[in-house]
mmCIF file of C-alpha atoms in Angstrom:
data_model
loop_
_atom_site.group_PDB
_atom_site.id
_atom_site.type_symbol
_atom_site.label_atom_id
_atom_site.label_comp_id
_atom_site.label_asym_id
_atom_site.label_seq_id
_atom_site.Cartn_x
_atom_site.Cartn_y
_atom_site.Cartn_z
ATOM 1 C CA MET A 26 0.000 0.000 0.000
ATOM 2 C CA GLU A 27 1.443 3.383 -0.911
ATOM 3 C CA ALA A 28 2.115 5.872 1.858
ATOM 4 C CA LYS A 29 -0.760 8.214 1.055
ATOM 5 C CA LYS A 30 -3.355 5.453 0.973
ATOM 6 C CA LEU A 31 -1.957 3.966 4.149
ATOM 7 C CA PHE A 32 -2.261 7.348 5.818
ATOM 8 C CA TRP A 33 -5.937 7.636 4.835
ATOM 9 C CA PHE A 34 -6.635 4.131 5.928
ATOM 10 C CA MET A 35 -5.018 4.775 9.288
ATOM 11 C CA SER A 36 -6.775 8.060 9.880
ATOM 12 C CA GLY A 37 -10.140 6.542 8.909
ATOM 13 C CA GLN A 38 -9.608 3.706 11.357
ATOM 14 C CA ARG A 39 -8.460 6.170 13.981
ATOM 15 C CA ARG A 40 -11.622 8.226 13.554
ATOM 16 C CA GLU A 41 -13.728 5.114 13.870
ATOM 17 C CA PHE A 42 -11.910 3.972 17.028
ATOM 18 C CA THR A 43 -12.262 7.469 18.496
ATOM 19 C CA LYS A 44 -16.002 7.356 17.893
ATOM 20 C CA LYS A 45 -16.248 3.915 19.464
ATOM 21 C CA ILE A 46 -14.253 4.950 22.503
ATOM 22 C CA GLU A 47 -16.542 7.926 23.038
ATOM 23 C CA ALA A 48 -19.581 5.696 22.618
ATOM 24 C CA SER A 49 -18.361 3.414 25.428
ATOM 25 C CA ARG A 50 -18.750 6.087 28.086
ATOM 26 C CA ALA A 51 -22.053 4.720 29.462
ATOM 27 C CA ARG A 52 -20.613 1.228 29.897
ATOM 28 C CA VAL A 53 -17.400 2.426 31.495
ATOM 29 C CA TYR A 54 -19.382 4.720 33.782
ATOM 30 C CA ARG A 55 -21.645 1.872 34.909
ATOM 31 C CA VAL A 56 -18.719 -0.355 35.889
ATOM 32 C CA ALA A 57 -16.970 2.567 37.599
ATOM 33 C CA TYR A 58 -20.159 3.314 39.515
ATOM 34 C CA ALA A 59 -20.499 -0.321 40.607
ATOM 35 C CA TRP A 60 -16.936 -0.168 41.938
ATOM 36 C CA CYS A 61 -17.051 3.136 43.808
ATOM 37 C CA HIS A 62 -20.778 3.935 44.343
ATOM 38 C CA ASP A 63 -20.107 7.619 43.909
ATOM 39 C CA ALA A 64 -21.639 9.269 40.836
ATOM 40 C CA ALA A 65 -19.167 12.162 40.687
ATOM 41 C CA LEU A 66 -16.132 9.933 41.152
ATOM 42 C CA ALA A 67 -17.445 7.366 38.654
ATOM 43 C CA ASP A 68 -17.913 10.209 36.194
ATOM 44 C CA ASP A 69 -14.325 11.379 36.715
ATOM 45 C CA LEU A 70 -12.995 7.844 36.397
ATOM 46 C CA ALA A 71 -14.920 7.330 33.169
ATOM 47 C CA GLN A 72 -13.624 10.652 31.855
ATOM 48 C CA ASP A 73 -10.002 9.760 32.755
ATOM 49 C CA THR A 74 -10.406 6.344 31.184
ATOM 50 C CA LEU A 75 -11.762 7.748 27.937
ATOM 51 C CA SER A 76 -9.093 10.432 27.658
ATOM 52 C CA ARG A 77 -6.279 7.977 28.443
ATOM 53 C CA GLY A 78 -7.851 5.685 25.871
ATOM 54 C CA LEU A 79 -7.894 8.429 23.253
ATOM 55 C CA GLU A 80 -4.279 9.372 24.035
ATOM 56 C CA ASN A 81 -3.142 5.788 23.624
ATOM 57 C CA ILE A 82 -5.386 4.901 20.733
ATOM 58 C CA GLU A 83 -2.391 3.530 18.777
ATOM 59 C CA GLN A 84 -2.217 0.615 21.213
ATOM 60 C CA LEU A 85 -5.619 -0.548 20.074
ATOM 61 C CA ARG A 86 -5.168 -2.809 17.062
ATOM 62 C CA ASP A 87 -8.436 -4.628 17.057
ATOM 63 C CA ASP A 88 -11.684 -2.955 18.020
ATOM 64 C CA THR A 89 -13.383 -6.184 19.114
ATOM 65 C CA ARG A 90 -11.157 -5.918 22.175
ATOM 66 C CA LEU A 91 -12.130 -2.304 22.767
ATOM 67 C CA ILE A 92 -14.245 -2.710 25.893
ATOM 68 C CA GLY A 93 -11.762 -5.022 27.628
ATOM 69 C CA TRP A 94 -8.972 -2.598 26.776
ATOM 70 C CA LEU A 95 -10.947 0.360 28.165
ATOM 71 C CA LEU A 96 -11.858 -1.559 31.310
ATOM 72 C CA SER A 97 -8.201 -2.371 31.969
ATOM 73 C CA ILE A 98 -7.478 1.375 31.684
ATOM 74 C CA LEU A 99 -10.371 2.006 34.087
ATOM 75 C CA HIS A 100 -8.820 -0.517 36.486
ATOM 76 C CA ARG A 101 -5.521 1.407 36.418
ATOM 77 C CA CYS A 102 -7.319 4.747 36.928
ATOM 78 C CA TRP A 103 -9.180 3.262 39.897
ATOM 79 C CA ILE A 104 -5.992 1.856 41.449
ATOM 80 C CA ASP A 105 -4.275 5.235 40.926
ATOM 81 C CA HIS A 106 -7.180 6.961 42.617
ATOM 82 C CA LEU A 107 -7.031 4.602 45.602
ATOM 83 C CA ARG A 108 -3.266 5.032 45.841
ATOM 84 C CA THR A 109 -3.686 8.759 46.327
ATOM 85 C CA ARG A 110 -6.382 8.171 48.917
ATOM 86 C CA ARG A 111 -5.072 5.336 51.053
ATOM 87 C CA ASP A 112 -1.790 4.004 52.322
ATOM 88 C CA PHE A 113 -1.246 0.499 51.253
ATOM 89 C CA GLU A 114 1.626 -1.808 50.432
ATOM 90 C CA SER A 115 0.649 -3.698 47.356
ATOM 91 C CA GLU A 116 -2.140 -4.362 44.937
ATOM 92 C CA GLU A 117 -2.817 -7.733 46.559
ATOM 93 C CA MET A 118 -3.392 -6.017 49.869
ATOM 94 C CA LEU A 119 -5.624 -3.519 48.160
ATOM 95 C CA ALA A 120 -7.764 -6.285 46.712
ATOM 96 C CA GLU A 121 -8.346 -7.650 50.203
ATOM 97 C CA LEU A 122 -9.121 -4.271 51.758
ATOM 98 C CA PRO A 123 -12.358 -4.364 53.686
ATOM 99 C CA THR A 124 -14.713 -1.542 52.813
ATOM 100 C CA ASP A 125 -16.084 0.900 55.351
ATOM 101 C CA ALA A 126 -19.132 -0.472 57.126
ATOM 102 C CA PRO A 127 -22.394 1.153 56.018
ATOM 103 C CA GLY A 128 -23.559 3.875 58.425
ATOM 104 C CA PRO A 129 -27.024 4.367 59.940
ATOM 105 C CA GLU A 130 -28.106 6.449 56.972
ATOM 106 C CA ALA A 131 -27.230 3.594 54.671
ATOM 107 C CA HIS A 132 -29.343 1.228 56.755
ATOM 108 C CA ALA A 133 -32.316 3.543 56.485
ATOM 109 C CA MET A 134 -31.993 3.533 52.708
ATOM 110 C CA ALA A 135 -31.627 -0.206 52.588
ATOM 111 C CA ARG A 136 -35.322 -0.914 52.089
ATOM 112 C CA GLU A 137 -35.279 -1.250 48.356
ATOM 113 C CA THR A 138 -33.741 -4.298 46.743
ATOM 114 C CA VAL A 139 -31.457 -2.169 44.602
ATOM 115 C CA ARG A 140 -30.045 -0.430 47.607
ATOM 116 C CA ARG A 141 -29.753 -3.656 49.549
ATOM 117 C CA VAL A 142 -27.774 -5.248 46.768
ATOM 118 C CA ARG A 143 -25.587 -2.173 46.307
ATOM 119 C CA LEU A 144 -24.879 -2.109 50.032
ATOM 120 C CA ALA A 145 -23.890 -5.762 49.877
ATOM 121 C CA ILE A 146 -21.615 -5.092 46.891
ATOM 122 C CA ASP A 147 -20.165 -2.167 48.795
ATOM 123 C CA ALA A 148 -19.274 -4.443 51.690
ATOM 124 C CA LEU A 149 -17.253 -6.818 49.473
ATOM 125 C CA PRO A 150 -13.469 -6.528 49.432
ATOM 126 C CA LEU A 151 -12.435 -4.461 46.394
ATOM 127 C CA GLY A 152 -10.954 -7.362 44.452
ATOM 128 C CA GLN A 153 -14.142 -9.407 44.721
ATOM 129 C CA ARG A 154 -16.281 -6.400 43.878
ATOM 130 C CA GLN A 155 -14.329 -5.767 40.672
ATOM 131 C CA VAL A 156 -14.432 -9.392 39.563
ATOM 132 C CA ILE A 157 -18.125 -9.992 40.251
ATOM 133 C CA THR A 158 -19.238 -6.764 38.541
ATOM 134 C CA LEU A 159 -17.158 -7.518 35.439
ATOM 135 C CA VAL A 160 -18.562 -11.059 35.279
ATOM 136 C CA ASP A 161 -22.196 -10.190 36.016
ATOM 137 C CA LEU A 162 -22.593 -6.706 34.517
ATOM 138 C CA GLU A 163 -20.196 -6.698 31.595
ATOM 139 C CA GLU A 164 -20.573 -10.470 31.147
ATOM 140 C CA LEU A 165 -16.853 -10.822 30.503
ATOM 141 C CA SER A 166 -15.409 -14.335 30.461
ATOM 142 C CA TYR A 167 -13.102 -15.346 33.316
ATOM 143 C CA ALA A 168 -10.154 -15.114 30.916
ATOM 144 C CA GLU A 169 -11.114 -11.566 29.912
ATOM 145 C CA VAL A 170 -11.500 -10.526 33.552
ATOM 146 C CA ALA A 171 -8.049 -11.977 34.297
ATOM 147 C CA GLU A 172 -6.607 -9.899 31.470
ATOM 148 C CA VAL A 173 -8.422 -6.677 32.424
ATOM 149 C CA LEU A 174 -7.346 -6.844 36.056
ATOM 150 C CA GLY A 175 -3.960 -8.450 35.423
ATOM 151 C CA ILE A 176 -4.545 -11.391 37.773
ATOM 152 C CA PRO A 177 -4.397 -15.200 37.260
ATOM 153 C CA ILE A 178 -7.579 -16.900 36.096
ATOM 154 C CA GLY A 179 -7.589 -19.068 39.243
ATOM 155 C CA THR A 180 -7.854 -15.909 41.310
ATOM 156 C CA VAL A 181 -10.817 -14.781 39.183
ATOM 157 C CA MET A 182 -12.591 -18.085 39.862
ATOM 158 C CA SER A 183 -11.988 -18.035 43.596
ATOM 159 C CA ARG A 184 -13.076 -14.396 43.843
ATOM 160 C CA VAL A 185 -16.299 -15.164 41.956
ATOM 161 C CA CYS A 186 -17.043 -17.940 44.474
ATOM 162 C CA ARG A 187 -16.177 -15.877 47.492
ATOM 163 C CA ALA A 188 -18.127 -12.861 46.235
ATOM 164 C CA ARG A 189 -21.309 -14.882 45.608
ATOM 165 C CA ASN A 190 -20.987 -16.630 48.978
ATOM 166 C CA ALA A 191 -20.521 -13.291 50.709
ATOM 167 C CA LEU A 192 -23.492 -11.762 48.854
ATOM 168 C CA ARG A 193 -25.685 -14.640 49.967
ATOM 169 C CA VAL A 194 -24.686 -14.079 53.583
ATOM 170 C CA LEU A 195 -25.005 -10.298 53.318
ATOM 171 C CA LEU A 196 -28.459 -10.500 51.762
ATOM 172 C CA GLU A 197 -29.662 -13.057 54.304
ATOM 173 C CA PRO A 198 -31.035 -10.556 56.908
ATOM 174 C CA ALA A 199 -32.969 -8.796 54.153
ATOM 175 C CA ARG A 200 -34.463 -12.096 53.089
ATOM 176 C CA ARG A 201 -35.583 -12.905 56.621
ATOM 177 C CA GLU A 202 -37.076 -9.458 57.033
ATOM 178 C CA ASN A 203 -38.953 -10.024 53.831
ATOM 179 C CA GLN A 204 -40.339 -13.351 54.933
ATOM 180 C CA GLU A 205 -41.484 -11.857 58.220
ATOM 181 C CA ASN A 206 -43.273 -9.155 56.271
ATOM 182 C CA GLN A 207 -44.971 -11.788 54.177
ATOM 183 C CA LEU A 208 -46.056 -13.650 57.313
ATOM 184 C CA ARG A 209 -47.445 -10.466 58.740
ATOM 185 C CA CYS A 210 -49.396 -9.946 55.538
ATOM 186 C CA VAL A 211 -50.878 -13.431 55.808
ATOM 187 C CA LYS A 212 -52.016 -12.774 59.364
ATOM 188 C CA MET B 26 -29.667 -39.340 44.250
ATOM 189 C CA ASN B 27 -27.650 -36.841 46.209
ATOM 190 C CA MET B 28 -25.092 -35.550 43.739
ATOM 191 C CA SER B 29 -24.731 -32.133 45.253
ATOM 192 C CA ALA B 30 -21.445 -32.961 46.963
ATOM 193 C CA LYS B 31 -20.021 -34.038 43.621
ATOM 194 C CA PHE B 32 -19.891 -30.489 42.277
ATOM 195 C CA SER B 33 -17.627 -27.875 43.793
ATOM 196 C CA GLU B 34 -18.666 -24.291 44.371
ATOM 197 C CA GLU B 35 -16.211 -23.298 41.597
ATOM 198 C CA GLN B 36 -17.829 -25.669 39.120
ATOM 199 C CA LEU B 37 -21.359 -24.452 39.791
ATOM 200 C CA ASN B 38 -20.304 -20.805 39.566
ATOM 201 C CA ALA B 39 -18.491 -21.524 36.312
ATOM 202 C CA PHE B 40 -21.669 -23.278 35.119
ATOM 203 C CA VAL B 41 -23.926 -20.252 35.661
ATOM 204 C CA ASP B 42 -21.286 -17.994 34.092
ATOM 205 C CA GLY B 43 -21.210 -20.123 30.953
ATOM 206 C CA GLU B 44 -17.559 -21.058 31.477
ATOM 207 C CA LEU B 45 -17.813 -24.840 31.261
ATOM 208 C CA ALA B 46 -17.135 -27.082 28.293
ATOM 209 C CA ALA B 47 -20.138 -28.912 26.850
ATOM 210 C CA ALA B 48 -19.544 -32.249 28.597
ATOM 211 C CA GLU B 49 -19.255 -30.800 32.068
ATOM 212 C CA ARG B 50 -22.154 -28.438 31.429
ATOM 213 C CA GLU B 51 -24.410 -31.301 30.423
ATOM 214 C CA GLU B 52 -23.379 -33.297 33.459
ATOM 215 C CA ILE B 53 -24.505 -30.510 35.777
ATOM 216 C CA LEU B 54 -27.657 -29.897 33.777
ATOM 217 C CA ALA B 55 -28.500 -33.595 34.003
ATOM 218 C CA ALA B 56 -27.784 -33.657 37.734
ATOM 219 C CA SER B 57 -30.027 -30.647 38.306
ATOM 220 C CA THR B 58 -32.974 -32.487 36.753
ATOM 221 C CA VAL B 59 -32.791 -35.310 39.291
ATOM 222 C CA ASP B 60 -31.235 -33.708 42.352
ATOM 223 C CA PRO B 61 -33.181 -30.817 43.891
ATOM 224 C CA VAL B 62 -30.148 -29.766 45.934
ATOM 225 C CA VAL B 63 -28.048 -29.201 42.824
ATOM 226 C CA ALA B 64 -30.986 -27.416 41.186
ATOM 227 C CA GLN B 65 -31.408 -25.177 44.176
ATOM 228 C CA ARG B 66 -27.709 -24.292 44.360
ATOM 229 C CA VAL B 67 -27.710 -23.389 40.668
ATOM 230 C CA CYS B 68 -30.900 -21.382 41.127
ATOM 231 C CA ALA B 69 -29.428 -19.393 44.010
ATOM 232 C CA LEU B 70 -26.314 -18.526 41.969
ATOM 233 C CA ARG B 71 -28.460 -17.417 39.012
ATOM 234 C CA ALA B 72 -30.564 -15.304 41.343
ATOM 235 C CA SER B 73 -27.421 -13.611 42.641
ATOM 236 C CA LYS B 74 -26.392 -12.766 39.083
ATOM 237 C CA GLU B 75 -29.809 -11.354 38.230
ATOM 238 C CA LEU B 76 -29.967 -9.320 41.422
ATOM 239 C CA LEU B 77 -26.639 -7.715 40.629
ATOM 240 C CA GLN B 78 -27.705 -6.887 37.072
ATOM 241 C CA HIS B 79 -30.903 -5.422 38.440
ATOM 242 C CA ALA B 80 -29.051 -3.300 41.004
ATOM 243 C CA TYR B 81 -27.032 -1.598 38.262
ATOM 244 C CA ASP B 82 -29.724 -1.390 35.623
ATOM 245 C CA ARG B 83 -28.793 1.593 33.502
ATOM 246 C CA HIS B 84 -32.183 3.221 34.186
ATOM 247 C CA ALA B 85 -31.458 3.157 37.904
ATOM 248 C CA LEU B 86 -27.983 4.707 37.760
ATOM 249 C CA PRO B 87 -27.474 8.323 38.834
ATOM 250 C CA THR B 88 -26.859 10.491 35.767
ATOM 251 C CA PRO B 89 -23.191 11.420 35.455
ATOM 252 C CA ALA B 90 -22.786 15.174 35.926
ATOM 253 C CA ARG B 91 -20.381 15.622 33.036
ATOM 254 C CA ALA B 92 -22.745 14.090 30.540
ATOM 255 C CA ARG B 93 -25.374 16.647 31.533
ATOM 256 C CA ARG B 94 -22.928 19.537 31.395
ATOM 257 C CA ASP B 95 -21.579 18.659 27.967
ATOM 258 C CA ALA B 96 -24.863 17.369 26.616
ATOM 259 C CA GLY B 97 -24.366 19.042 23.251
ATOM 260 C CA TRP B 98 -21.097 17.327 22.568
ATOM 261 C CA TRP B 99 -21.680 14.035 24.281
ATOM 262 C CA SER B 100 -25.352 13.297 23.719
ATOM 263 C CA GLY B 101 -24.645 11.555 20.427
ATOM 264 C CA ALA B 102 -21.915 9.455 21.978
ATOM 265 C CA LEU B 103 -24.087 8.668 24.969
ATOM 266 C CA ALA B 104 -27.000 7.673 22.805
ATOM 267 C CA ALA B 105 -24.672 5.391 20.900
ATOM 268 C CA GLY B 106 -23.438 3.973 24.201
ATOM 269 C CA VAL B 107 -26.985 3.340 25.289
ATOM 270 C CA MET B 108 -27.737 1.655 21.977
ATOM 271 C CA LEU B 109 -24.682 -0.515 22.501
ATOM 272 C CA VAL B 110 -25.944 -1.546 25.911
ATOM 273 C CA VAL B 111 -29.400 -2.213 24.468
ATOM 274 C CA GLY B 112 -27.772 -4.277 21.747
ATOM 275 C CA ILE B 113 -25.844 -6.273 24.304
ATOM 276 C CA VAL B 114 -28.909 -6.827 26.437
ATOM 277 C CA LEU B 115 -30.820 -7.959 23.351
ATOM 278 C CA GLY B 116 -27.942 -10.258 22.491
ATOM 279 C CA ILE B 117 -28.092 -11.756 25.940
ATOM 280 C CA GLN B 118 -31.850 -12.189 25.686
ATOM 281 C CA VAL B 119 -31.492 -13.970 22.394
ATOM 282 C CA GLN B 120 -28.826 -16.225 23.867
ATOM 283 C CA ARG B 121 -30.971 -16.934 26.864
ATOM 284 C CA THR B 122 -33.963 -17.906 24.832
ATOM 285 C CA ALA B 123 -32.198 -20.493 22.721
ATOM 286 C CA PRO B 124 -34.823 -23.205 22.156
ATOM 287 C CA GLU B 125 -32.791 -26.105 23.574
ATOM 288 C CA GLN B 126 -32.449 -24.180 26.810
ATOM 289 C CA THR B 127 -36.186 -23.706 27.084
ATOM 290 C CA HIS B 128 -36.639 -27.339 26.376
ATOM 291 C CA ALA B 129 -34.110 -28.285 29.047
ATOM 292 C CA SER B 130 -35.751 -26.095 31.656
ATOM 293 C CA LEU B 131 -39.203 -27.492 30.852
ATOM 294 C CA GLU B 132 -37.852 -30.995 31.243
ATOM 295 C CA TRP B 133 -36.135 -29.901 34.401
ATOM 296 C CA ALA B 134 -39.413 -28.523 35.692
ATOM 297 C CA SER B 135 -41.370 -31.674 35.059
ATOM 298 C CA ASN B 136 -39.102 -33.498 37.497
ATOM 299 C CA PHE B 137 -40.304 -31.244 40.230
ATOM 300 C CA PHE B 138 -43.930 -32.237 39.875
ATOM 301 C CA VAL B 139 -43.503 -34.971 42.433
ATOM 302 C CA ALA B 140 -40.514 -34.006 44.516
ATOM 303 C CA GLN B 141 -40.953 -30.330 45.278
ATOM 304 C CA PRO B 142 -43.244 -28.369 47.552
ATOM 305 C CA GLN B 143 -46.113 -27.161 45.454
ATOM 306 C CA ARG B 144 -44.983 -23.669 44.625
ATOM 307 C CA MET B 145 -43.836 -22.681 41.175
ATOM 308 C CA LEU B 146 -42.857 -19.362 39.658
ATOM 309 C CA VAL B 147 -42.697 -19.038 35.875
ATOM 310 C CA HIS B 148 -40.851 -16.038 34.456
ATOM 311 C CA LEU B 149 -41.038 -14.609 30.940
ATOM 312 C CA ASP B 150 -39.049 -11.536 29.901
ATOM 313 C CA HIS B 151 -39.420 -11.482 26.128
ATOM 314 C CA ALA B 152 -42.240 -11.473 23.610
ATOM 315 C CA ASN B 153 -42.099 -14.887 22.017
ATOM 316 C CA THR B 154 -45.503 -16.446 21.384
ATOM 317 C CA GLU B 155 -44.153 -19.991 21.472
ATOM 318 C CA HIS B 156 -42.573 -19.383 24.843
ATOM 319 C CA MET B 157 -45.806 -17.858 26.138
ATOM 320 C CA GLU B 158 -47.632 -20.958 25.036
ATOM 321 C CA ALA B 159 -44.988 -23.198 26.609
ATOM 322 C CA ALA B 160 -45.399 -21.306 29.888
ATOM 323 C CA LEU B 161 -49.171 -21.768 29.811
ATOM 324 C CA ASP B 162 -48.818 -25.465 28.944
ATOM 325 C CA LEU B 163 -46.500 -25.852 31.889
ATOM 326 C CA VAL B 164 -48.904 -24.122 34.267
ATOM 327 C CA ASP B 165 -51.783 -26.229 32.937
ATOM 328 C CA ALA B 166 -49.895 -29.486 33.380
ATOM 329 C CA TYR B 167 -48.658 -28.535 36.810
ATOM 330 C CA LEU B 168 -52.070 -27.550 38.126
ATOM 331 C CA GLU B 169 -53.673 -30.614 36.638
ATOM 332 C CA LYS B 170 -51.377 -32.762 38.766
ATOM 333 C CA ASN B 171 -51.611 -30.583 41.864
ATOM 334 C CA ALA B 172 -54.825 -28.590 41.910
ATOM 335 C CA SER B 173 -53.818 -27.048 45.237
ATOM 336 C CA ALA B 174 -50.375 -25.903 44.076
ATOM 337 C CA HIS B 175 -49.510 -22.220 44.083
ATOM 338 C CA VAL B 176 -48.410 -20.988 40.708
ATOM 339 C CA GLU B 177 -47.343 -17.533 39.618
ATOM 340 C CA VAL B 178 -46.522 -16.373 36.128
ATOM 341 C CA ILE B 179 -44.547 -13.160 36.212
ATOM 342 C CA VAL B 180 -43.666 -11.076 33.162
ATOM 343 C CA ASN B 181 -41.332 -8.148 32.677
ATOM 344 C CA ASN B 182 -39.589 -6.381 29.786
ATOM 345 C CA ARG B 183 -41.236 -7.404 26.497
ATOM 346 C CA GLY B 184 -42.679 -10.455 28.212
ATOM 347 C CA LEU B 185 -45.312 -7.949 29.295
ATOM 348 C CA ASP B 186 -46.947 -8.493 25.892
ATOM 349 C CA MET B 187 -48.383 -11.722 27.285
ATOM 350 C CA LEU B 188 -50.626 -9.684 29.605
ATOM 351 C CA ARG B 189 -51.348 -6.685 27.349
ATOM 352 C CA THR B 190 -54.934 -6.652 26.114
ATOM 353 C CA ASP B 191 -53.976 -5.468 22.636
ATOM 354 C CA ARG B 192 -51.013 -7.805 22.161
ATOM 355 C CA THR B 193 -51.626 -11.140 23.850
ATOM 356 C CA PRO B 194 -52.932 -14.041 21.771
ATOM 357 C CA PHE B 195 -53.838 -15.859 25.015
ATOM 358 C CA ALA B 196 -56.377 -13.600 26.748
ATOM 359 C CA THR B 197 -59.092 -16.291 26.832
ATOM 360 C CA ARG B 198 -56.757 -19.004 28.005
ATOM 361 C CA ILE B 199 -55.435 -16.847 30.839
ATOM 362 C CA ALA B 200 -58.953 -15.809 31.893
ATOM 363 C CA ASP B 201 -59.965 -19.462 31.858
ATOM 364 C CA LEU B 202 -57.011 -20.525 34.044
ATOM 365 C CA VAL B 203 -57.724 -17.800 36.590
ATOM 366 C CA LEU B 204 -61.386 -18.825 36.634
ATOM 367 C CA ARG B 205 -60.610 -22.510 37.144
ATOM 368 C CA TYR B 206 -57.933 -22.173 39.815
ATOM 369 C CA ASP B 207 -57.876 -19.836 42.816
ATOM 370 C CA ASN B 208 -54.184 -20.306 43.363
ATOM 371 C CA VAL B 209 -52.783 -19.160 40.054
ATOM 372 C CA ALA B 210 -51.678 -15.571 39.541
ATOM 373 C CA PHE B 211 -50.490 -13.672 36.486
ATOM 374 C CA ILE B 212 -48.302 -10.743 37.462
ATOM 375 C CA ALA B 213 -47.171 -7.750 35.414
ATOM 376 C CA CYS B 214 -44.102 -5.748 36.387
ATOM 377 C CA GLU B 215 -45.002 -2.102 37.025
ATOM 378 C CA ASN B 216 -41.460 -0.983 36.225
ATOM 379 C CA ALA B 217 -41.873 -2.386 32.727
ATOM 380 C CA ILE B 218 -45.317 -0.766 32.344
ATOM 381 C CA ALA B 219 -43.918 2.581 33.455
ATOM 382 C CA ARG B 220 -40.983 2.254 31.091
ATOM 383 C CA PHE B 221 -43.108 1.555 28.023
ATOM 384 C CA GLU B 222 -45.546 4.299 28.967
ATOM 385 C CA GLY B 223 -42.544 6.605 29.327
ATOM 386 C CA GLU B 224 -41.658 5.687 25.756
ATOM 387 C CA GLY B 225 -45.115 6.814 24.643
ATOM 388 C CA GLU B 226 -46.896 3.458 24.417
ATOM 389 C CA ARG B 227 -50.395 2.994 25.802
ATOM 390 C CA VAL B 228 -50.261 -0.045 28.062
ATOM 391 C CA ALA B 229 -53.513 -1.842 28.900
ATOM 392 C CA ILE B 230 -53.228 -4.947 31.095
ATOM 393 C CA LEU B 231 -55.671 -7.863 31.243
ATOM 394 C CA PRO B 232 -58.159 -7.474 34.121
ATOM 395 C CA GLU B 233 -57.128 -10.905 35.471
ATOM 396 C CA ALA B 234 -53.514 -9.810 35.924
ATOM 397 C CA LYS B 235 -52.048 -8.490 39.142
ATOM 398 C CA ARG B 236 -49.344 -5.868 39.309
ATOM 399 C CA MET B 237 -46.105 -5.944 41.220
ATOM 400 C CA HIS B 238 -43.741 -3.033 41.580
ATOM 401 C CA ASN B 239 -40.587 -4.920 40.701
ATOM 402 C CA ALA B 240 -40.496 -8.327 39.023
ATOM 403 C CA ILE B 241 -36.862 -9.207 39.663
ATOM 404 C CA ALA B 242 -37.081 -8.381 43.361
ATOM 405 C CA HIS B 243 -40.195 -10.535 43.625
ATOM 406 C CA ILE B 244 -38.471 -13.417 41.851
ATOM 407 C CA ALA B 245 -35.482 -13.169 44.167
ATOM 408 C CA ASP B 246 -37.755 -13.278 47.205
ATOM 409 C CA ARG B 247 -39.677 -16.271 45.888
ATOM 410 C CA VAL B 248 -36.534 -18.194 45.012
ATOM 411 C CA GLN B 249 -35.090 -17.541 48.427
ATOM 412 C CA ALA B 250 -38.360 -18.679 50.004
ATOM 413 C CA GLY B 251 -37.915 -22.009 48.216
ATOM 414 C CA TRP B 252 -40.205 -21.638 45.210
ATOM 415 C CA THR B 253 -39.335 -23.564 42.095
ATOM 416 C CA TYR B 254 -38.280 -20.959 39.550
ATOM 417 C CA ILE B 255 -38.543 -21.537 35.836
ATOM 418 C CA LYS B 256 -37.524 -19.092 33.175
ATOM 419 C CA VAL B 257 -39.015 -19.739 29.763
#
């Protein structure tokens, strides 16, 4: 291919990738929100991810891998954000970090299923929260999750198990409350 | 018939996440038709997945501030993003409604006629006439065997068509079922009704149908209370 044609081809592909990156904002935002539960922060993380993506667009060879590529950038943005906020030794420690316990206000909001589930997600260690949201929301395969987060696939599997076990336990009180309500209705 | 111990937590999680090779997948599917414990463990994991998806439904997310601020520039991109998500959701729906799967779950259900407590929840979330008919056949067969069983048919998303006066081909059959049995209920999800009305559709629901604020939350509660859950 002669140089001029190659240039046009490249710039056309670049334009297309740029458009696709911009169109992924809603998806990136949703995952960011599921990780941090803070609309403003999720918005900033999504913005950082998209601009880093656009800056490094040359790295992207194949647009079928676009969302995984963007999510791995989001993961790095998120880790960077946490680094500035907390003192910690390593990424492994970070993944195991417990999250702050929900306060009384959170309990008052916890009536609705959505809020109950979000509270439960919020209580998961960060590593589990990232894995389970990528598997359940983005429906990534275990191999893709391993690549996005840069962890072994075995770790993905064990985090999926632990996250679902923990969610079951965390949602248990809500379930009992619900059943009691149903009993009261029957009476 | 207790095979539950045979499958590890990892295997069952990988099963609901679609990570297993065909042979292993079929083994678990087969086990879940004969062993209620396996079926229940799989059901609970599926419920967890659906709950999480429900909790971060894009309609329920707070609107990102930047998108509002830069609406002029970003609205096109956002709309495209939304379309992408819709496309993915549709893709998932199509995957989920593969005919062999429906067949498997119907077969799976028939094994519960004898073994399980008499409570069954049938869920439809897409507008496929054959699947509607399959759901009604299932309810019919189930109630014929256990006239005192409690059966609920719950519809959300486009499954709502089954209970819409102007769209359902089964109005008479549903009315007849409700007339014959006291313990059968057809339930429409109010979230879905509100969504379609928000999109400018006029939604009229059969008089026999009940309404429930949130279908997925109701399903989760039923499953946790030990109901047999079948998605067609």
